[in-house]
PDB file of C-alpha atoms in Angstrom:
ATOM      1  CA  MET A   6     100.865  95.931  57.498  1.00  0.00           C
ATOM      2  CA  SER A   7     101.691  99.761  56.753  1.00  0.00           C
ATOM      3  CA  GLU A   8      99.265 100.048  54.596  1.00  0.00           C
ATOM      4  CA  ARG A   9      96.393  98.447  57.324  1.00  0.00           C
ATOM      5  CA  TYR A  10      98.037 100.771  59.862  1.00  0.00           C
ATOM      6  CA  ASN A  11      97.372 103.486  57.007  1.00  0.00           C
ATOM      7  CA  PHE A  12      94.128 103.272  56.426  1.00  0.00           C
ATOM      8  CA  LEU A  13      93.234 102.702  60.446  1.00  0.00           C
ATOM      9  CA  GLN A  14      94.604 106.239  61.092  1.00  0.00           C
ATOM     10  CA  PHE A  15      92.819 107.459  58.205  1.00  0.00           C
ATOM     11  CA  TYR A  16      89.662 106.274  59.277  1.00  0.00           C
ATOM     12  CA  ARG A  17      90.098 107.397  63.205  1.00  0.00           C
ATOM     13  CA  ASP A  18      91.445 110.620  61.934  1.00  0.00           C
ATOM     14  CA  ALA A  19      88.404 110.577  58.995  1.00  0.00           C
ATOM     15  CA  ARG A  20      85.649 109.974  62.023  1.00  0.00           C
ATOM     16  CA  TRP A  21      86.859 112.478  64.398  1.00  0.00           C
ATOM     17  CA  MET A  22      86.781 115.411  61.740  1.00  0.00           C
ATOM     18  CA  ALA A  23      83.349 114.028  61.139  1.00  0.00           C
ATOM     19  CA  LEU A  24      82.356 114.277  65.336  1.00  0.00           C
ATOM     20  CA  LYS A  25      84.598 117.766  65.407  1.00  0.00           C
ATOM     21  CA  LYS A  26      82.018 119.354  62.499  1.00  0.00           C
ATOM     22  CA  THR A  27      78.467 117.779  63.854  1.00  0.00           C
ATOM     23  CA  HIS A  28      79.965 118.620  67.657  1.00  0.00           C
ATOM     24  CA  PRO A  29      82.034 121.895  67.638  1.00  0.00           C
ATOM     25  CA  ASP A  30      82.548 121.749  71.460  1.00  0.00           C
ATOM     26  CA  LEU A  31      83.032 118.421  71.241  1.00  0.00           C
ATOM     27  CA  GLU A  32      86.945 118.621  72.244  1.00  0.00           C
ATOM     28  CA  MET A  33      86.225 121.174  74.907  1.00  0.00           C
ATOM     29  CA  ARG A  34      83.393 118.841  76.569  1.00  0.00           C
ATOM     30  CA  LEU A  35      85.898 115.611  76.803  1.00  0.00           C
ATOM     31  CA  SER A  36      88.293 117.930  78.158  1.00  0.00           C
ATOM     32  CA  ASP A  37      85.598 118.967  80.986  1.00  0.00           C
ATOM     33  CA  GLN A  38      85.053 115.294  81.683  1.00  0.00           C
ATOM     34  CA  VAL A  39      89.006 114.054  81.521  1.00  0.00           C
ATOM     35  CA  THR A  40      89.546 116.542  84.291  1.00  0.00           C
ATOM     36  CA  MET A  41      86.184 115.920  86.271  1.00  0.00           C
ATOM     37  CA  MET A  42      87.091 111.982  86.381  1.00  0.00           C
ATOM     38  CA  PRO A  43      87.814 110.686  89.729  1.00  0.00           C
ATOM     39  CA  ARG A  44      90.530 108.296  90.619  1.00  0.00           C
ATOM     40  CA  PRO A  45      89.316 105.032  90.305  1.00  0.00           C
ATOM     41  CA  ILE A  46      89.167 102.979  93.534  1.00  0.00           C
ATOM     42  CA  SER A  47      91.713 100.258  91.815  1.00  0.00           C
ATOM     43  CA  ALA A  48      94.249 102.509  91.137  1.00  0.00           C
ATOM     44  CA  PRO A  49      96.954 102.035  92.864  1.00  0.00           C
ATOM     45  CA  GLY A  50      98.707 104.493  95.586  1.00  0.00           C
ATOM     46  CA  THR A  51     101.687 106.882  95.031  1.00  0.00           C
ATOM     47  CA  PRO A  52     104.623 105.423  97.329  1.00  0.00           C
ATOM     48  CA  SER A  53     104.992 107.583 100.331  1.00  0.00           C
ATOM     49  CA  VAL A  54     108.873 106.792 100.215  1.00  0.00           C
ATOM     50  CA  SER A  55     110.979 106.284  97.403  1.00  0.00           C
ATOM     51  CA  GLY A  56     113.734 103.545  97.454  1.00  0.00           C
ATOM     52  CA  PRO A  57     114.273  99.885  97.845  1.00  0.00           C
ATOM     53  CA  THR A  58     111.842  98.021  99.789  1.00  0.00           C
ATOM     54  CA  THR A  59     112.529  95.494 102.462  1.00  0.00           C
ATOM     55  CA  PRO A  60     112.414  91.894 100.668  1.00  0.00           C
ATOM     56  CA  ARG A  61     109.649  89.931 100.800  1.00  0.00           C
ATOM     57  CA  GLU A  62     110.141  86.369 102.832  1.00  0.00           C
ATOM     58  CA  SER A  63     110.967  83.137 100.990  1.00  0.00           C
ATOM     59  CA  ASP A  64     108.025  80.581 100.862  1.00  0.00           C
ATOM     60  CA  SER A  65     110.289  78.534 102.578  1.00  0.00           C
ATOM     61  CA  GLU A  66     110.831  80.345 105.555  1.00  0.00           C
ATOM     62  CA  GLU A  67     106.995  81.246 105.764  1.00  0.00           C
ATOM     63  CA  ASP A  68     106.015  77.526 105.886  1.00  0.00           C
ATOM     64  CA  SER A  69     108.850  76.962 108.544  1.00  0.00           C
ATOM     65  CA  GLU A  70     106.845  79.336 110.722  1.00  0.00           C
ATOM     66  CA  GLN A  71     103.297  78.056 109.817  1.00  0.00           C
ATOM     67  CA  GLU A  72     104.671  74.502 110.671  1.00  0.00           C
ATOM     68  CA  GLU A  73     106.112  75.830 114.239  1.00  0.00           C
ATOM     69  CA  TYR A  74     102.669  77.148 114.768  1.00  0.00           C
ATOM     70  CA  GLU A  75     101.120  73.832 114.110  1.00  0.00           C
ATOM     71  CA  GLU A  76     103.025  71.831 115.894  1.00  0.00           C
ATOM     72  CA  GLN A  77     102.999  74.282 118.893  1.00  0.00           C
ATOM     73  CA  GLN A  78      98.961  74.215 118.567  1.00  0.00           C
ATOM     74  CA  TRP A  79      99.432  70.467 118.545  1.00  0.00           C
ATOM     75  CA  ASN A  80     101.109  70.384 121.679  1.00  0.00           C
ATOM     76  CA  GLU A  81      98.775  72.523 123.303  1.00  0.00           C
ATOM     77  CA  LYS A  82      96.045  70.065 122.849  1.00  0.00           C
TER      78      LYS A  82
END
């Protein structure tokens, strides 16, 4: 596996060197693009408060609340 890794690393480095020779300003253009790239909408937000969060209710508690609500709605009809 190390031979393959070395070959892939060599190939990547060779491609990078070829790109740098044909496009001398490539690194500068890439770094400018990376800094100008907007944050994706799907990126999670930063937490406003660090520390432990409130534990989530278990499914059984949610089920019992749902059953109580349904029973109440059924009795009102």
